[in-house]
Amino acid sequence: MFKAEKHVLTSQDGTKITAYDHGGSGETIVFVHYLGGIAQAWEPVIKYFTDKYRVLTYDLRGHGQSGQPDKGYTFEDTANDLESVINHYRLDKVHLVGSSYGCMVGLYYAAMRRVRVISLVNIDGAMINDTGEDGLYEESLEEHLAKFEGQFDPDYESVDAFKQYYRDNWEPWNEERANYVNHFEPRVKENGTVGGITTEKTIKNIISEIYYVDFLTWYEKTECPVLFLPAEKENHLEKSMRFIEKASKGLPYSKTVLIPNTTHLMMYDHGKELALAIRKFYAELPVSQKSSR
């Protein structure tokens, strides 16, 4: 069960952001979830950190119990949200751990708010561009969005139908995934059906912000140590590894760890291995890097 002290705060543009304090002491880690997820996604790994670190999570704007404005999904907006969370807890600087889209949010913050970040951990995100040389896609943004028309926010007849879909299709089904789905509260739509919390409009806004970004330009501005955790079983692994090699060249300190048999959202079936890799990275950070932050 997701147990944490809930805090509701306001970002720079007035958007409500819901954050969660999981306790612990020492340096603070802020975990940033993936597109379409909620803070509870981190439950499988939190228990491995609170003995030595303070742990915070939060729902990104457009997700979970945070606000979902019609606009305001630039990476500068997400940086302001993250900064609002850090400021709310009166912290000078933090470790950032992201998954997928959360890696992009964390990377932008690390690049643009350098003095606030001790280290950055990217879990299969911000390690390949959508477009450009060696990117994932060659089509235009409009063509890309058209490919997924009707798939971003499908209708389900009931909450039970919504949850049953994930039980039947989210593989490999296990206790971690079951716990996430059982406690996920879908939204009721105007037509009486239910769906995910994040609307199609919000998802399109976010994808539009991501599509033409060159993440290498953000790594060039990043001064903190970075841990790359690509997923071994994703079909673009070779491209990701080439990208990581390029990104690492300009970083003061970086490490890449490939955990065997991992998929994109590896916290659900490799939570312990993931946590151990991150803790090992923290333990090995050069003193010069930690003291300089």
Short mmCIF file of the C-alpha atoms (twelve columns), coordinates in Angstrom:
data_MODEL
# 
_entry.id   MODEL 
# 
loop_
_atom_site.group_PDB 
_atom_site.id 
_atom_site.type_symbol 
_atom_site.label_atom_id 
_atom_site.label_alt_id 
_atom_site.label_comp_id 
_atom_site.label_asym_id 
_atom_site.label_seq_id 
_atom_site.Cartn_x 
_atom_site.Cartn_y 
_atom_site.Cartn_z 
_atom_site.pdbx_PDB_model_num 
ATOM 1   C CA . MET A 1   0.000   0.000  0.000   1 
ATOM 2   C CA . PHE A 2   1.280   3.474  -0.941  1 
ATOM 3   C CA . LYS A 3   1.973   5.159  2.397   1 
ATOM 4   C CA . ALA A 4   3.332   8.675  2.491   1 
ATOM 5   C CA . GLU A 5   2.652   12.109 3.896   1 
ATOM 6   C CA . LYS A 6   0.727   13.984 1.210   1 
ATOM 7   C CA . HIS A 7   1.471   17.637 0.478   1 
ATOM 8   C CA . VAL A 8   -0.446  19.849 -1.941  1 
ATOM 9   C CA . LEU A 9   1.445   22.863 -3.234  1 
ATOM 10  C CA . THR A 10  1.144   25.422 -5.982  1 
ATOM 11  C CA . SER A 11  3.527   25.787 -8.901  1 
ATOM 12  C CA . GLN A 12  4.637   29.078 -10.424 1 
ATOM 13  C CA . ASP A 13  1.679   29.308 -12.822 1 
ATOM 14  C CA . GLY A 14  -0.885  28.339 -10.180 1 
ATOM 15  C CA . THR A 15  -1.129  24.638 -11.088 1 
ATOM 16  C CA . LYS A 16  -1.721  22.349 -8.118  1 
ATOM 17  C CA . ILE A 17  1.058   19.815 -7.584  1 
ATOM 18  C CA . THR A 18  0.631   16.887 -5.203  1 
ATOM 19  C CA . ALA A 19  3.807   15.586 -3.589  1 
ATOM 20  C CA . TYR A 20  4.493   12.733 -1.187  1 
ATOM 21  C CA . ASP A 21  7.049   12.505 1.611   1 
ATOM 22  C CA . HIS A 22  8.051   8.891  2.278   1 
ATOM 23  C CA . GLY A 23  10.337  9.713  5.164   1 
ATOM 24  C CA . GLY A 24  13.924  8.713  5.688   1 
ATOM 25  C CA . SER A 25  16.889  10.942 6.449   1 
ATOM 26  C CA . GLY A 26  20.055  12.007 4.736   1 
ATOM 27  C CA . GLU A 27  20.325  13.383 1.211   1 
ATOM 28  C CA . THR A 28  16.995  13.669 -0.589  1 
ATOM 29  C CA . ILE A 29  15.967  11.696 -3.668  1 
ATOM 30  C CA . VAL A 30  13.081  12.946 -5.813  1 
ATOM 31  C CA . PHE A 31  11.596  10.253 -8.052  1 
ATOM 32  C CA . VAL A 32  9.888   11.451 -11.269 1 
ATOM 33  C CA . HIS A 33  7.428   9.067  -12.937 1 
ATOM 34  C CA . TYR A 34  6.704   8.234  -16.576 1 
ATOM 35  C CA . LEU A 35  4.088   9.642  -18.984 1 
ATOM 36  C CA . GLY A 36  0.625   8.426  -18.003 1 
ATOM 37  C CA . GLY A 37  1.815   7.195  -14.616 1 
ATOM 38  C CA . ILE A 38  1.464   8.456  -11.065 1 
ATOM 39  C CA . ALA A 39  3.814   8.765  -8.101  1 
ATOM 40  C CA . GLN A 40  2.751   5.335  -6.844  1 
ATOM 41  C CA . ALA A 41  4.761   3.798  -9.705  1 
ATOM 42  C CA . TRP A 42  7.804   4.075  -7.438  1 
ATOM 43  C CA . GLU A 43  6.398   1.967  -4.621  1 
ATOM 44  C CA . PRO A 44  8.424   -1.154 -5.580  1 
ATOM 45  C CA . VAL A 45  11.735  0.678  -5.031  1 
ATOM 46  C CA . ILE A 46  11.089  3.226  -2.271  1 
ATOM 47  C CA . LYS A 47  11.650  0.718  0.533   1 
ATOM 48  C CA . TYR A 48  15.245  0.215  -0.598  1 
ATOM 49  C CA . PHE A 49  16.191  3.857  0.042   1 
ATOM 50  C CA . THR A 50  14.545  5.220  3.196   1 
ATOM 51  C CA . ASP A 51  17.175  3.671  5.475   1 
ATOM 52  C CA . LYS A 52  19.778  6.124  4.183   1 
ATOM 53  C CA . TYR A 53  17.951  8.748  2.121   1 
ATOM 54  C CA . ARG A 54  14.905  10.939 2.392   1 
ATOM 55  C CA . VAL A 55  12.484  10.002 -0.398  1 
ATOM 56  C CA . LEU A 56  10.019  12.297 -2.167  1 
ATOM 57  C CA . THR A 57  7.720   11.569 -5.096  1 
ATOM 58  C CA . TYR A 58  5.132   13.732 -6.833  1 
ATOM 59  C CA . ASP A 59  2.461   13.563 -9.504  1 
ATOM 60  C CA . LEU A 60  3.540   15.439 -12.610 1 
ATOM 61  C CA . ARG A 61  1.120   18.067 -13.899 1 
ATOM 62  C CA . GLY A 62  -1.611  16.347 -15.887 1 
ATOM 63  C CA . HIS A 63  -1.180  13.198 -13.808 1 
ATOM 64  C CA . GLY A 64  -2.472  11.670 -10.595 1 
ATOM 65  C CA . GLN A 65  -3.780  14.161 -8.073  1 
ATOM 66  C CA . SER A 66  -1.965  17.146 -9.553  1 
ATOM 67  C CA . GLY A 67  -3.741  19.724 -11.696 1 
ATOM 68  C CA . GLN A 68  -4.299  19.214 -15.417 1 
ATOM 69  C CA . PRO A 69  -4.375  22.622 -17.129 1 
ATOM 70  C CA . ASP A 70  -5.263  22.962 -20.805 1 
ATOM 71  C CA . LYS A 71  -1.750  24.220 -21.550 1 
ATOM 72  C CA . GLY A 72  1.565   24.589 -19.778 1 
ATOM 73  C CA . TYR A 73  3.425   21.402 -20.686 1 
ATOM 74  C CA . THR A 74  6.758   22.829 -21.781 1 
ATOM 75  C CA . PHE A 75  9.858   21.508 -20.041 1 
ATOM 76  C CA . GLU A 76  10.270  24.901 -18.409 1 
ATOM 77  C CA . ASP A 77  6.814   24.396 -16.881 1 
ATOM 78  C CA . THR A 78  7.838   20.983 -15.556 1 
ATOM 79  C CA . ALA A 79  11.077  22.505 -14.205 1 
ATOM 80  C CA . ASN A 80  9.056   25.109 -12.329 1 
ATOM 81  C CA . ASP A 81  6.876   22.326 -10.889 1 
ATOM 82  C CA . LEU A 82  9.902   20.334 -9.734  1 
ATOM 83  C CA . GLU A 83  11.488  23.446 -8.284  1 
ATOM 84  C CA . SER A 84  8.257   24.168 -6.416  1 
ATOM 85  C CA . VAL A 85  8.431   20.690 -4.867  1 
ATOM 86  C CA . ILE A 86  12.076  21.141 -3.852  1 
ATOM 87  C CA . ASN A 87  11.379  24.596 -2.433  1 
ATOM 88  C CA . HIS A 88  8.284   23.385 -0.579  1 
ATOM 89  C CA . TYR A 89  10.445  20.975 1.410   1 
ATOM 90  C CA . ARG A 90  13.105  23.687 1.892   1 
ATOM 91  C CA . LEU A 91  15.843  21.701 0.193   1 
ATOM 92  C CA . ASP A 92  18.963  23.161 -1.377  1 
ATOM 93  C CA . LYS A 93  19.707  20.293 -3.757  1 
ATOM 94  C CA . VAL A 94  18.537  16.757 -4.466  1 
ATOM 95  C CA . HIS A 95  19.246  13.544 -6.319  1 
ATOM 96  C CA . LEU A 96  16.830  13.061 -9.247  1 
ATOM 97  C CA . VAL A 97  15.655  9.655  -10.458 1 
ATOM 98  C CA . GLY A 98  13.422  9.527  -13.534 1 
ATOM 99  C CA . SER A 99  11.621  6.907  -15.579 1 
ATOM 100 C CA . SER A 100 10.978  7.481  -19.310 1 
ATOM 101 C CA . TYR A 101 9.343   10.946 -19.581 1 
ATOM 102 C CA . GLY A 102 10.427  11.580 -16.002 1 
ATOM 103 C CA . CYS A 103 14.055  11.300 -17.202 1 
ATOM 104 C CA . MET A 104 13.417  14.135 -19.632 1 
ATOM 105 C CA . VAL A 105 11.889  16.272 -16.890 1 
ATOM 106 C CA . GLY A 106 14.865  15.542 -14.638 1 
ATOM 107 C CA . LEU A 107 17.465  16.096 -17.365 1 
ATOM 108 C CA . TYR A 108 16.030  19.481 -18.312 1 
ATOM 109 C CA . TYR A 109 16.016  20.495 -14.658 1 
ATOM 110 C CA . ALA A 110 19.592  19.294 -14.174 1 
ATOM 111 C CA . ALA A 111 20.689  21.231 -17.256 1 
ATOM 112 C CA . MET A 112 18.871  24.459 -16.401 1 
ATOM 113 C CA . ARG A 113 18.962  24.446 -12.572 1 
ATOM 114 C CA . ARG A 114 22.424  22.998 -12.154 1 
ATOM 115 C CA . VAL A 115 23.107  24.087 -8.577  1 
ATOM 116 C CA . ARG A 116 20.013  22.257 -7.305  1 
ATOM 117 C CA . VAL A 117 20.983  18.748 -8.493  1 
ATOM 118 C CA . ILE A 118 23.457  16.364 -6.824  1 
ATOM 119 C CA . SER A 119 23.049  13.575 -9.382  1 
ATOM 120 C CA . LEU A 120 20.724  12.343 -12.102 1 
ATOM 121 C CA . VAL A 121 19.551  8.770  -12.729 1 
ATOM 122 C CA . ASN A 122 17.798  8.072  -16.035 1 
ATOM 123 C CA . ILE A 123 15.842  4.822  -16.278 1 
ATOM 124 C CA . ASP A 124 15.326  4.115  -19.987 1 
ATOM 125 C CA . GLY A 125 14.501  7.696  -20.846 1 
ATOM 126 C CA . ALA A 126 16.256  10.745 -22.355 1 
ATOM 127 C CA . MET A 127 18.769  8.391  -23.936 1 
ATOM 128 C CA . ILE A 128 17.519  8.523  -27.499 1 
ATOM 129 C CA . ASN A 129 15.902  11.314 -29.531 1 
ATOM 130 C CA . ASP A 130 12.505  10.882 -31.138 1 
ATOM 131 C CA . THR A 131 13.726  12.510 -34.353 1 
ATOM 132 C CA . GLY A 132 16.922  13.534 -36.094 1 
ATOM 133 C CA . GLU A 133 20.043  11.498 -36.743 1 
ATOM 134 C CA . ASP A 134 19.706  7.989  -35.294 1 
ATOM 135 C CA . GLY A 135 16.320  8.956  -33.824 1 
ATOM 136 C CA . LEU A 136 13.342  6.684  -33.299 1 
ATOM 137 C CA . TYR A 137 11.058  8.139  -35.965 1 
ATOM 138 C CA . GLU A 138 11.303  9.685  -39.413 1 
ATOM 139 C CA . GLU A 139 7.724   10.957 -39.816 1 
ATOM 140 C CA . SER A 140 6.533   14.458 -38.934 1 
ATOM 141 C CA . LEU A 141 4.879   15.166 -35.584 1 
ATOM 142 C CA . GLU A 142 1.469   15.308 -37.269 1 
ATOM 143 C CA . GLU A 143 2.043   11.936 -38.924 1 
ATOM 144 C CA . HIS A 144 3.303   10.496 -35.652 1 
ATOM 145 C CA . LEU A 145 0.245   11.610 -33.676 1 
ATOM 146 C CA . ALA A 146 -2.055  10.333 -36.417 1 
ATOM 147 C CA . LYS A 147 -0.563  6.838  -36.031 1 
ATOM 148 C CA . PHE A 148 -1.933  6.674  -32.493 1 
ATOM 149 C CA . GLU A 149 -5.284  8.373  -33.055 1 
ATOM 150 C CA . GLY A 150 -7.809  7.002  -30.576 1 
ATOM 151 C CA . GLN A 151 -5.181  5.066  -28.599 1 
ATOM 152 C CA . PHE A 152 -4.043  7.744  -26.146 1 
ATOM 153 C CA . ASP A 153 -7.202  7.789  -24.039 1 
ATOM 154 C CA . PRO A 154 -9.528  4.864  -24.837 1 
ATOM 155 C CA . ASP A 155 -12.937 4.473  -23.198 1 
ATOM 156 C CA . TYR A 156 -13.684 1.639  -20.763 1 
ATOM 157 C CA . GLU A 157 -17.212 0.731  -19.729 1 
ATOM 158 C CA . SER A 158 -16.425 0.646  -16.028 1 
ATOM 159 C CA . VAL A 159 -13.631 0.830  -13.481 1 
ATOM 160 C CA . ASP A 160 -13.628 -2.960 -13.383 1 
ATOM 161 C CA . ALA A 161 -13.289 -3.117 -17.174 1 
ATOM 162 C CA . PHE A 162 -10.422 -0.613 -17.024 1 
ATOM 163 C CA . LYS A 163 -8.536  -2.673 -14.454 1 
ATOM 164 C CA . GLN A 164 -9.311  -5.963 -16.167 1 
ATOM 165 C CA . TYR A 165 -7.762  -4.656 -19.384 1 
ATOM 166 C CA . TYR A 166 -4.466  -4.105 -17.573 1 
ATOM 167 C CA . ARG A 167 -4.660  -7.489 -15.872 1 
ATOM 168 C CA . ASP A 168 -5.070  -9.116 -19.285 1 
ATOM 169 C CA . ASN A 169 -2.528  -7.062 -21.222 1 
ATOM 170 C CA . TRP A 170 0.172   -5.672 -18.925 1 
ATOM 171 C CA . GLU A 171 2.826   -8.364 -19.028 1 
ATOM 172 C CA . PRO A 172 4.424   -9.945 -17.177 1 
ATOM 173 C CA . TRP A 173 1.581   -9.641 -14.665 1 
ATOM 174 C CA . ASN A 174 2.909   -9.767 -11.118 1 
ATOM 175 C CA . GLU A 175 2.298   -8.491 -7.597  1 
ATOM 176 C CA . GLU A 176 3.886   -5.092 -8.283  1 
ATOM 177 C CA . ARG A 177 1.717   -4.410 -11.325 1 
ATOM 178 C CA . ALA A 178 -1.375  -5.742 -9.561  1 
ATOM 179 C CA . ASN A 179 -0.771  -3.444 -6.601  1 
ATOM 180 C CA . TYR A 180 -0.407  -0.436 -8.899  1 
ATOM 181 C CA . VAL A 181 -3.581  -1.188 -10.863 1 
ATOM 182 C CA . ASN A 182 -5.651  -2.099 -7.789  1 
ATOM 183 C CA . HIS A 183 -4.970  1.290  -6.233  1 
ATOM 184 C CA . PHE A 184 -5.170  3.346  -9.444  1 
ATOM 185 C CA . GLU A 185 -8.255  5.578  -9.553  1 
ATOM 186 C CA . PRO A 186 -9.371  6.095  -13.184 1 
ATOM 187 C CA . ARG A 187 -11.220 9.248  -14.148 1 
ATOM 188 C CA . VAL A 188 -14.909 9.246  -15.045 1 
ATOM 189 C CA . LYS A 189 -15.440 10.921 -18.408 1 
ATOM 190 C CA . GLU A 190 -18.344 13.130 -19.453 1 
ATOM 191 C CA . ASN A 191 -19.815 10.304 -21.545 1 
ATOM 192 C CA . GLY A 192 -19.999 8.052  -18.478 1 
ATOM 193 C CA . THR A 193 -17.074 5.803  -19.431 1 
ATOM 194 C CA . VAL A 194 -13.777 5.746  -17.560 1 
ATOM 195 C CA . GLY A 195 -10.167 6.104  -18.610 1 
ATOM 196 C CA . GLY A 196 -6.710  7.064  -17.437 1 
ATOM 197 C CA . ILE A 197 -6.220  10.267 -15.480 1 
ATOM 198 C CA . THR A 198 -4.151  11.921 -18.197 1 
ATOM 199 C CA . THR A 199 -6.362  13.070 -21.071 1 
ATOM 200 C CA . GLU A 200 -5.639  12.664 -24.766 1 
ATOM 201 C CA . LYS A 201 -5.137  16.411 -25.088 1 
ATOM 202 C CA . THR A 202 -2.518  16.433 -22.344 1 
ATOM 203 C CA . ILE A 203 -0.685  13.428 -23.800 1 
ATOM 204 C CA . LYS A 204 -0.585  15.084 -27.225 1 
ATOM 205 C CA . ASN A 205 0.716   18.307 -25.669 1 
ATOM 206 C CA . ILE A 206 3.523   16.435 -23.946 1 
ATOM 207 C CA . ILE A 207 4.464   14.342 -26.981 1 
ATOM 208 C CA . SER A 208 4.549   17.546 -29.044 1 
ATOM 209 C CA . GLU A 209 7.037   19.073 -26.596 1 
ATOM 210 C CA . ILE A 210 9.272   15.986 -26.720 1 
ATOM 211 C CA . TYR A 211 9.232   15.175 -30.419 1 
ATOM 212 C CA . TYR A 212 11.888  17.514 -31.815 1 
ATOM 213 C CA . VAL A 213 14.098  17.874 -28.723 1 
ATOM 214 C CA . ASP A 214 17.787  17.005 -29.067 1 
ATOM 215 C CA . PHE A 215 18.610  15.735 -25.574 1 
ATOM 216 C CA . LEU A 216 22.325  15.913 -26.327 1 
ATOM 217 C CA . THR A 217 22.116  19.708 -26.076 1 
ATOM 218 C CA . TRP A 218 20.780  19.317 -22.528 1 
ATOM 219 C CA . TYR A 219 23.498  16.883 -21.515 1 
ATOM 220 C CA . GLU A 220 26.055  19.421 -22.741 1 
ATOM 221 C CA . LYS A 221 24.779  21.810 -20.052 1 
ATOM 222 C CA . THR A 222 24.590  19.183 -17.298 1 
ATOM 223 C CA . GLU A 223 27.310  19.297 -14.641 1 
ATOM 224 C CA . CYS A 224 26.160  16.592 -12.205 1 
ATOM 225 C CA . PRO A 225 27.019  12.863 -12.329 1 
ATOM 226 C CA . VAL A 226 24.591  10.800 -14.426 1 
ATOM 227 C CA . LEU A 227 23.651  7.121  -14.234 1 
ATOM 228 C CA . PHE A 228 22.174  5.641  -17.407 1 
ATOM 229 C CA . LEU A 229 19.967  2.559  -16.984 1 
ATOM 230 C CA . PRO A 230 18.815  1.451  -20.450 1 
ATOM 231 C CA . ALA A 231 16.356  -1.440 -20.723 1 
ATOM 232 C CA . GLU A 232 18.005  -4.527 -22.189 1 
ATOM 233 C CA . LYS A 233 14.886  -5.907 -23.864 1 
ATOM 234 C CA . GLU A 234 13.782  -2.735 -25.668 1 
ATOM 235 C CA . ASN A 235 14.218  -3.012 -29.444 1 
ATOM 236 C CA . HIS A 236 16.131  0.274  -29.724 1 
ATOM 237 C CA . LEU A 237 18.865  -0.695 -27.248 1 
ATOM 238 C CA . GLU A 238 21.681  -0.333 -29.788 1 
ATOM 239 C CA . LYS A 239 20.568  3.192  -30.649 1 
ATOM 240 C CA . SER A 240 20.309  4.028  -26.951 1 
ATOM 241 C CA . MET A 241 23.828  2.788  -26.292 1 
ATOM 242 C CA . ARG A 242 25.216  4.889  -29.145 1 
ATOM 243 C CA . PHE A 243 23.373  7.913  -27.780 1 
ATOM 244 C CA . ILE A 244 24.662  7.307  -24.246 1 
ATOM 245 C CA . GLU A 245 28.225  7.165  -25.569 1 
ATOM 246 C CA . LYS A 246 27.777  10.587 -27.177 1 
ATOM 247 C CA . ALA A 247 26.038  12.084 -24.134 1 
ATOM 248 C CA . SER A 248 28.687  10.793 -21.729 1 
ATOM 249 C CA . LYS A 249 31.559  12.540 -23.491 1 
ATOM 250 C CA . GLY A 250 30.665  15.943 -22.098 1 
ATOM 251 C CA . LEU A 251 29.674  14.842 -18.607 1 
ATOM 252 C CA . PRO A 252 32.069  15.195 -15.662 1 
ATOM 253 C CA . TYR A 253 31.118  11.710 -14.426 1 
ATOM 254 C CA . SER A 254 28.745  9.069  -15.774 1 
ATOM 255 C CA . LYS A 255 28.075  5.385  -15.549 1 
ATOM 256 C CA . THR A 256 25.973  2.983  -17.616 1 
ATOM 257 C CA . VAL A 257 24.466  -0.164 -16.107 1 
ATOM 258 C CA . LEU A 258 22.551  -2.740 -18.123 1 
ATOM 259 C CA . ILE A 259 20.423  -4.880 -15.806 1 
ATOM 260 C CA . PRO A 260 19.682  -8.220 -17.532 1 
ATOM 261 C CA . ASN A 261 16.171  -8.838 -18.910 1 
ATOM 262 C CA . THR A 262 14.862  -5.382 -18.069 1 
ATOM 263 C CA . THR A 263 11.998  -3.741 -19.948 1 
ATOM 264 C CA . HIS A 264 11.026  -0.073 -20.162 1 
ATOM 265 C CA . LEU A 265 9.242   0.211  -16.797 1 
ATOM 266 C CA . MET A 266 11.750  -1.920 -14.961 1 
ATOM 267 C CA . MET A 267 10.669  -0.884 -11.456 1 
ATOM 268 C CA . TYR A 268 7.787   -3.357 -11.685 1 
ATOM 269 C CA . ASP A 269 9.809   -6.521 -12.216 1 
ATOM 270 C CA . HIS A 270 13.380  -5.568 -11.333 1 
ATOM 271 C CA . GLY A 271 12.783  -3.217 -8.427  1 
ATOM 272 C CA . LYS A 272 15.473  -4.617 -6.162  1 
ATOM 273 C CA . GLU A 273 18.126  -4.796 -8.881  1 
ATOM 274 C CA . LEU A 274 17.237  -1.266 -9.956  1 
ATOM 275 C CA . ALA A 275 17.534  0.073  -6.420  1 
ATOM 276 C CA . LEU A 276 20.845  -1.695 -5.833  1 
ATOM 277 C CA . ALA A 277 22.282  -0.235 -9.050  1 
ATOM 278 C CA . ILE A 278 21.266  3.280  -7.992  1 
ATOM 279 C CA . ARG A 279 22.615  2.882  -4.459  1 
ATOM 280 C CA . LYS A 280 25.901  1.557  -5.811  1 
ATOM 281 C CA . PHE A 281 26.116  4.605  -8.089  1 
ATOM 282 C CA . TYR A 282 25.568  6.910  -5.113  1 
ATOM 283 C CA . ALA A 283 28.204  5.084  -3.077  1 
ATOM 284 C CA . GLU A 284 30.744  5.409  -5.900  1 
ATOM 285 C CA . LEU A 285 30.219  9.117  -6.634  1 
ATOM 286 C CA . PRO A 286 33.575  10.876 -6.569  1 
ATOM 287 C CA . VAL A 287 33.992  13.057 -3.501  1 
ATOM 288 C CA . SER A 288 34.956  15.914 -5.794  1 
ATOM 289 C CA . GLN A 289 31.626  15.647 -7.581  1 
ATOM 290 C CA . LYS A 290 29.554  15.519 -4.390  1 
ATOM 291 C CA . SER A 291 31.423  18.330 -2.694  1 
ATOM 292 C CA . SER A 292 31.199  20.530 -5.794  1 
ATOM 293 C CA . ARG A 293 27.426  20.292 -5.789  1 
# 
